[in-house]
PDB file of C-alpha atoms in Angstrom:
ATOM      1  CA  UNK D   1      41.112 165.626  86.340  1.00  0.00           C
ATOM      2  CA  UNK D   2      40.963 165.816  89.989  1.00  0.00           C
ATOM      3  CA  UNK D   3      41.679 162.824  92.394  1.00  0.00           C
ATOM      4  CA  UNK D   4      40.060 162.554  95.572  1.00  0.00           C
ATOM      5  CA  UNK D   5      39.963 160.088  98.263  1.00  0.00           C
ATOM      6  CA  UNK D   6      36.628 160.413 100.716  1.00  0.00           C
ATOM      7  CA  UNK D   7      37.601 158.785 104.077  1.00  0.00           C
ATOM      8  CA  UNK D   8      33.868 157.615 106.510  1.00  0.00           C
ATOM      9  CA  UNK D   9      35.035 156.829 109.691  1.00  0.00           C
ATOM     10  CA  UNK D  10      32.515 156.134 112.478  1.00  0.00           C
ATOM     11  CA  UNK D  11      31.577 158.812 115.151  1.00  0.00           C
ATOM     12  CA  UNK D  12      32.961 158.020 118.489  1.00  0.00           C
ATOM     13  CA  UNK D  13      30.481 156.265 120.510  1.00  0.00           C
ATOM     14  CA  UNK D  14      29.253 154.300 118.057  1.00  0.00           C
ATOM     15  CA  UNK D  15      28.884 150.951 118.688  1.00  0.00           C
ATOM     16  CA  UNK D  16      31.484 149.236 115.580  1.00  0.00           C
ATOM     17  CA  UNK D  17      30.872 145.203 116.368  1.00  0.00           C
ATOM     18  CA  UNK D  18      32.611 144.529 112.558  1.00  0.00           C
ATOM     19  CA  UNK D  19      35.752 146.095 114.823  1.00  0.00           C
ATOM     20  CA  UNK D  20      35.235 144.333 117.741  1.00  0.00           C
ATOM     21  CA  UNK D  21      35.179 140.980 115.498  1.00  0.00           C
ATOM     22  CA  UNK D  22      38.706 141.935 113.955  1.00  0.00           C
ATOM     23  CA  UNK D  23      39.850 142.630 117.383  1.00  0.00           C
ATOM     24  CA  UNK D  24      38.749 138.863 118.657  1.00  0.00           C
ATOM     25  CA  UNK D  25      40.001 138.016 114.854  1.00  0.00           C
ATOM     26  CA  UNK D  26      43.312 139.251 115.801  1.00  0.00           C
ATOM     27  CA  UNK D  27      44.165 138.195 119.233  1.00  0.00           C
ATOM     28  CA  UNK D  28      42.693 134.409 117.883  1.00  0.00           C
ATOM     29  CA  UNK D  29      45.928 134.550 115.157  1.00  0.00           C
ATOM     30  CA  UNK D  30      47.590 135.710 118.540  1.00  0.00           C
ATOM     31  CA  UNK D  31      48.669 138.791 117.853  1.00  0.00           C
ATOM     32  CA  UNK D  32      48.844 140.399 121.437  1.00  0.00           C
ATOM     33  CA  UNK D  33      48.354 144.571 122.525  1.00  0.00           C
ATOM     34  CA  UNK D  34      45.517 145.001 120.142  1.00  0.00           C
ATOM     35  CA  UNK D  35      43.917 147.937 121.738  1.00  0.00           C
ATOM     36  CA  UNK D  36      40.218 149.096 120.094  1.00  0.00           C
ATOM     37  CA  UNK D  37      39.932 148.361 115.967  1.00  0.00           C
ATOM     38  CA  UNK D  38      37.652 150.288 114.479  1.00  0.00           C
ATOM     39  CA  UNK D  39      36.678 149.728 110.300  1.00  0.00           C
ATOM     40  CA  UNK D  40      35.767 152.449 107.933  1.00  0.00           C
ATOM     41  CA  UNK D  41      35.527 153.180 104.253  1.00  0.00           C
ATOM     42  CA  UNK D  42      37.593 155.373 101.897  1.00  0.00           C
ATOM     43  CA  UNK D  43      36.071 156.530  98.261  1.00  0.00           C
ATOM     44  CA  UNK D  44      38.867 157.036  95.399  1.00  0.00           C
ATOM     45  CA  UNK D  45      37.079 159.219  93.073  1.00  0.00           C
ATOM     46  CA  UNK D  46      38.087 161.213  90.269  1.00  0.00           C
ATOM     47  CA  UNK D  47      36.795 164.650  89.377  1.00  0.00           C
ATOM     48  CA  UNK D  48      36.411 165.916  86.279  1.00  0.00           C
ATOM     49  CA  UNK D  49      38.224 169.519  85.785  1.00  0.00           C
ATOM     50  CA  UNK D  50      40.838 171.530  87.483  1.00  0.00           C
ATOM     51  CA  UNK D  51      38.791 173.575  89.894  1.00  0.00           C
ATOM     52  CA  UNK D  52      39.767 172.270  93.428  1.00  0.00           C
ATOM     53  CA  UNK D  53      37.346 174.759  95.494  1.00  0.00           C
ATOM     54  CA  UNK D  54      34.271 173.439  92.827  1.00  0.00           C
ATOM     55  CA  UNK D  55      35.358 169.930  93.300  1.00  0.00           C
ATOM     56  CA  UNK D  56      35.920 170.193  97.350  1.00  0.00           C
ATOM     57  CA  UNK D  57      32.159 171.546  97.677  1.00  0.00           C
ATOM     58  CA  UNK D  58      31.223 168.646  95.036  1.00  0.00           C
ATOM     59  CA  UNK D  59      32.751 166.215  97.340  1.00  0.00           C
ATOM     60  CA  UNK D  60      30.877 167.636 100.409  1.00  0.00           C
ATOM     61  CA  UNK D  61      27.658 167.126  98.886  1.00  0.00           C
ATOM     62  CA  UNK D  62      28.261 164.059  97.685  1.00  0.00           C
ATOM     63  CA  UNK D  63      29.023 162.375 101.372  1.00  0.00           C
ATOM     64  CA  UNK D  64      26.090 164.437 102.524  1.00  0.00           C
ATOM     65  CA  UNK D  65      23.787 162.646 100.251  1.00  0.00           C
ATOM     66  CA  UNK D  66      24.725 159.679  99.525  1.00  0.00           C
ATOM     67  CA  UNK D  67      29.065 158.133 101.008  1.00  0.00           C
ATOM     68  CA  UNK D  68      28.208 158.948 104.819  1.00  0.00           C
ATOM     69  CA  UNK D  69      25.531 158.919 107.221  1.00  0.00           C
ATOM     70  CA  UNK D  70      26.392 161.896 108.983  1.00  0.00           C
ATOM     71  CA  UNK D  71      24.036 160.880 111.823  1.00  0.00           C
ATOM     72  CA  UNK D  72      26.171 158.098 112.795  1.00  0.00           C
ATOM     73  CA  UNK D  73      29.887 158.831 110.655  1.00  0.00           C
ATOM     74  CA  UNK D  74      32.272 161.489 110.088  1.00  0.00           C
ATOM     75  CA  UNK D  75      33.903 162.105 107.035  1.00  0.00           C
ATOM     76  CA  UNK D  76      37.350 163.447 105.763  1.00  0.00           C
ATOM     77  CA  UNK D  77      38.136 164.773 102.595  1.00  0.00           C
ATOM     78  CA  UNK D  78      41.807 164.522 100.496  1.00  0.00           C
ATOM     79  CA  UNK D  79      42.637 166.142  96.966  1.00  0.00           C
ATOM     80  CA  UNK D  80      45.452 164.729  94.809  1.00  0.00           C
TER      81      UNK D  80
ATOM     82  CA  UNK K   1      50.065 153.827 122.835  1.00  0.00           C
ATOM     83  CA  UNK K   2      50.176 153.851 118.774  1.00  0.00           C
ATOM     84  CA  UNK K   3      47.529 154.668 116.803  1.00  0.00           C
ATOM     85  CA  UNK K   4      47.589 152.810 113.489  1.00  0.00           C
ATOM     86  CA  UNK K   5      45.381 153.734 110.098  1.00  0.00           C
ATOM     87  CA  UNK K   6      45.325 150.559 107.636  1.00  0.00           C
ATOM     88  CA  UNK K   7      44.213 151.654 104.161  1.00  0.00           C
ATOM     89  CA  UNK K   8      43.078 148.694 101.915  1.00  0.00           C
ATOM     90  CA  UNK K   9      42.375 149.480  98.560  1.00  0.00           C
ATOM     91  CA  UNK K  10      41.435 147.267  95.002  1.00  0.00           C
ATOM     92  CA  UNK K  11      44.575 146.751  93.081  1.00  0.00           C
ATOM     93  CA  UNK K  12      44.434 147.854  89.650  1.00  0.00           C
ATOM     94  CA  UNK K  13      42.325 146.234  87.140  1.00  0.00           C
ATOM     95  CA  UNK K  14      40.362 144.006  89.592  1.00  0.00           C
ATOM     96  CA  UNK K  15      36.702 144.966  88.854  1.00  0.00           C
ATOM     97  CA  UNK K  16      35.094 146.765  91.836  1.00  0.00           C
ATOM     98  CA  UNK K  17      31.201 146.609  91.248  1.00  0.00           C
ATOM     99  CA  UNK K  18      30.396 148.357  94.515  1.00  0.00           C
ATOM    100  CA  UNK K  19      32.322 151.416  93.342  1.00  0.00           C
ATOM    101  CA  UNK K  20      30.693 151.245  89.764  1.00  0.00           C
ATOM    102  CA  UNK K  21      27.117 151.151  91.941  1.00  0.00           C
ATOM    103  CA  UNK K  22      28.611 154.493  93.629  1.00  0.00           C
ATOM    104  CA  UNK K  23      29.398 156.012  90.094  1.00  0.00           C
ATOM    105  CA  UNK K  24      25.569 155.183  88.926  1.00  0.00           C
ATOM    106  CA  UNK K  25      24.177 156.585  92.323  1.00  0.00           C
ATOM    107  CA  UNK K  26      26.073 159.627  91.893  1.00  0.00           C
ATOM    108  CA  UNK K  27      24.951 160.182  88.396  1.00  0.00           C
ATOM    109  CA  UNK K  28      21.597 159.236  89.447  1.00  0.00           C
ATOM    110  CA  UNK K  29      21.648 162.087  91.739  1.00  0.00           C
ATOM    111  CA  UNK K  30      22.468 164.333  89.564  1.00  0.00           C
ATOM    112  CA  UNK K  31      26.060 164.853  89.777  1.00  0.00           C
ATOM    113  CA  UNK K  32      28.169 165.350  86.839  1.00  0.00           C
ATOM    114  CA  UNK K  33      31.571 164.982  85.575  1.00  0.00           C
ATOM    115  CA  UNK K  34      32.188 161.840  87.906  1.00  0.00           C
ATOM    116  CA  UNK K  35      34.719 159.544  86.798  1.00  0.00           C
ATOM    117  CA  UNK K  36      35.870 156.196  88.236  1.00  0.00           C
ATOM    118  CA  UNK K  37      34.826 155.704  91.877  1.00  0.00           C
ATOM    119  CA  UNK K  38      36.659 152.843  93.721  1.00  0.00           C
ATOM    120  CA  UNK K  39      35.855 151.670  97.487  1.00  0.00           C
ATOM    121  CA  UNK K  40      38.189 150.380  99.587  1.00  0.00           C
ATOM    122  CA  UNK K  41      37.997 150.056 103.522  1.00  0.00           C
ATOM    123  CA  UNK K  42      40.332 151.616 106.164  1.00  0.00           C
ATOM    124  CA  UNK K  43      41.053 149.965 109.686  1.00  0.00           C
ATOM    125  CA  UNK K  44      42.304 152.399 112.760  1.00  0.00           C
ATOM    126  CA  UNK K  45      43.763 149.823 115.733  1.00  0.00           C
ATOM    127  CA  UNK K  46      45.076 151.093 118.601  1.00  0.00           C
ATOM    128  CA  UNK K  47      48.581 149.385 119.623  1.00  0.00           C
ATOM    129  CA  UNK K  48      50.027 148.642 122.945  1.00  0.00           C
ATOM    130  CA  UNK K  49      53.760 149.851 123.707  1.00  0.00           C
ATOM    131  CA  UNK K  50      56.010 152.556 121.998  1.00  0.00           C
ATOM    132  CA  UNK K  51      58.028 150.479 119.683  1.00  0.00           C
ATOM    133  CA  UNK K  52      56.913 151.840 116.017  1.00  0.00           C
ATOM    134  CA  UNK K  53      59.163 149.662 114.238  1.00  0.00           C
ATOM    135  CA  UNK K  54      57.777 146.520 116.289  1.00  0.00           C
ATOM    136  CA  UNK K  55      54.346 148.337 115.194  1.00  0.00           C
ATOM    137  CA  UNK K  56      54.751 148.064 111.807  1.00  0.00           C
ATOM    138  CA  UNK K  57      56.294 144.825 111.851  1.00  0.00           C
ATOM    139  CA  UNK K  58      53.286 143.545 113.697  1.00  0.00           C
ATOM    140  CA  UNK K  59      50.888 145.421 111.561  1.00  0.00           C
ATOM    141  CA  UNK K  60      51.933 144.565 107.935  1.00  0.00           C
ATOM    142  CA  UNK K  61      51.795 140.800 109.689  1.00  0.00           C
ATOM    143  CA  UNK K  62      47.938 141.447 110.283  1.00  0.00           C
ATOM    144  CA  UNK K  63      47.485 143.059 106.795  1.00  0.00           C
ATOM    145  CA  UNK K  64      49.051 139.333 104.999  1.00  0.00           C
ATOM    146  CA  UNK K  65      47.395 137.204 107.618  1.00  0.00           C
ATOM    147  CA  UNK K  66      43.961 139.434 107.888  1.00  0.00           C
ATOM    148  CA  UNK K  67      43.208 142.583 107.036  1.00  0.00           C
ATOM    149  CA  UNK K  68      43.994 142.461 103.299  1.00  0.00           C
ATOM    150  CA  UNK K  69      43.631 139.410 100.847  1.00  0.00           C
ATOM    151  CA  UNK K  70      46.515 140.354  99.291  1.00  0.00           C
ATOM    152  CA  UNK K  71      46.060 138.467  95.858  1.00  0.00           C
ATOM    153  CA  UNK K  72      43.836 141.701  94.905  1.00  0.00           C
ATOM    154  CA  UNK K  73      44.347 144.160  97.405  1.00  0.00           C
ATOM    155  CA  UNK K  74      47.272 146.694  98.492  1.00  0.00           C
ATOM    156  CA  UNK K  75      47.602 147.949 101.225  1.00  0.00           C
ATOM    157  CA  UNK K  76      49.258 150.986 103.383  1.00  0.00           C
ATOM    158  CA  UNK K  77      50.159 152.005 106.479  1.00  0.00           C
ATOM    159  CA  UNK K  78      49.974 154.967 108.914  1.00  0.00           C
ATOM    160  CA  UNK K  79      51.151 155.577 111.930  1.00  0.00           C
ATOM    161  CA  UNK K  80      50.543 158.216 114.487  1.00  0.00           C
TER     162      UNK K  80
END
């Protein structure tokens, strides 16, 4: 069993208003020298079998296809 | 300048239907040997000053007061 966590961030550049509204979120609680906040996701998933290299290319697809839109996000990949 | 990640994630055994939909996309496309798939979200804010202990003081703050409803979520920090 392989454990993987997929991490989608947004590309630079893209516009992120569910950031922006944290930001105003934040300095309304009055938290002060919030610079940009930007969201993302992260993916736990687990893998079955041991092979890291089959699972890592597995993982690639995956985000390809379906966990990012690689027009607009970036993604990063982590094995346990 | 600090750069801050904020990973939120499910606590265990709080039900996480988005995650489940992921699992039944993933078989759906034709991928095998997933297991569980969980979602969480991660925030990157950008922090004013050089103080990282003030930093993380400040950001665990915004985790209990915002970023994380803490009844069914953990959450961890990063800093840059």
């Amino acid at each position: 069993m392989i454990k993987a966590r997929v991490t989608v961030t947004l590309k630079n550049g893209v516009l992120d208003p569910q950031g922006k509204a944290i930001e105003g979120a934040l300095s309304g609680l009055g938290f002060q020298g919030v610079g940009h906040v930007r969201q993302g996701k992260v993916f736990d998933i687990e893998l079955e079998g041991t092979d890291r290299n089959a699972a890592e290319a597995n993982l690639k697809d995956m985000c390809e296809r379906l966990l990012a839109n690689t027009v607009i996000e970036n993604y990063t990949l982590a094995l346990d």
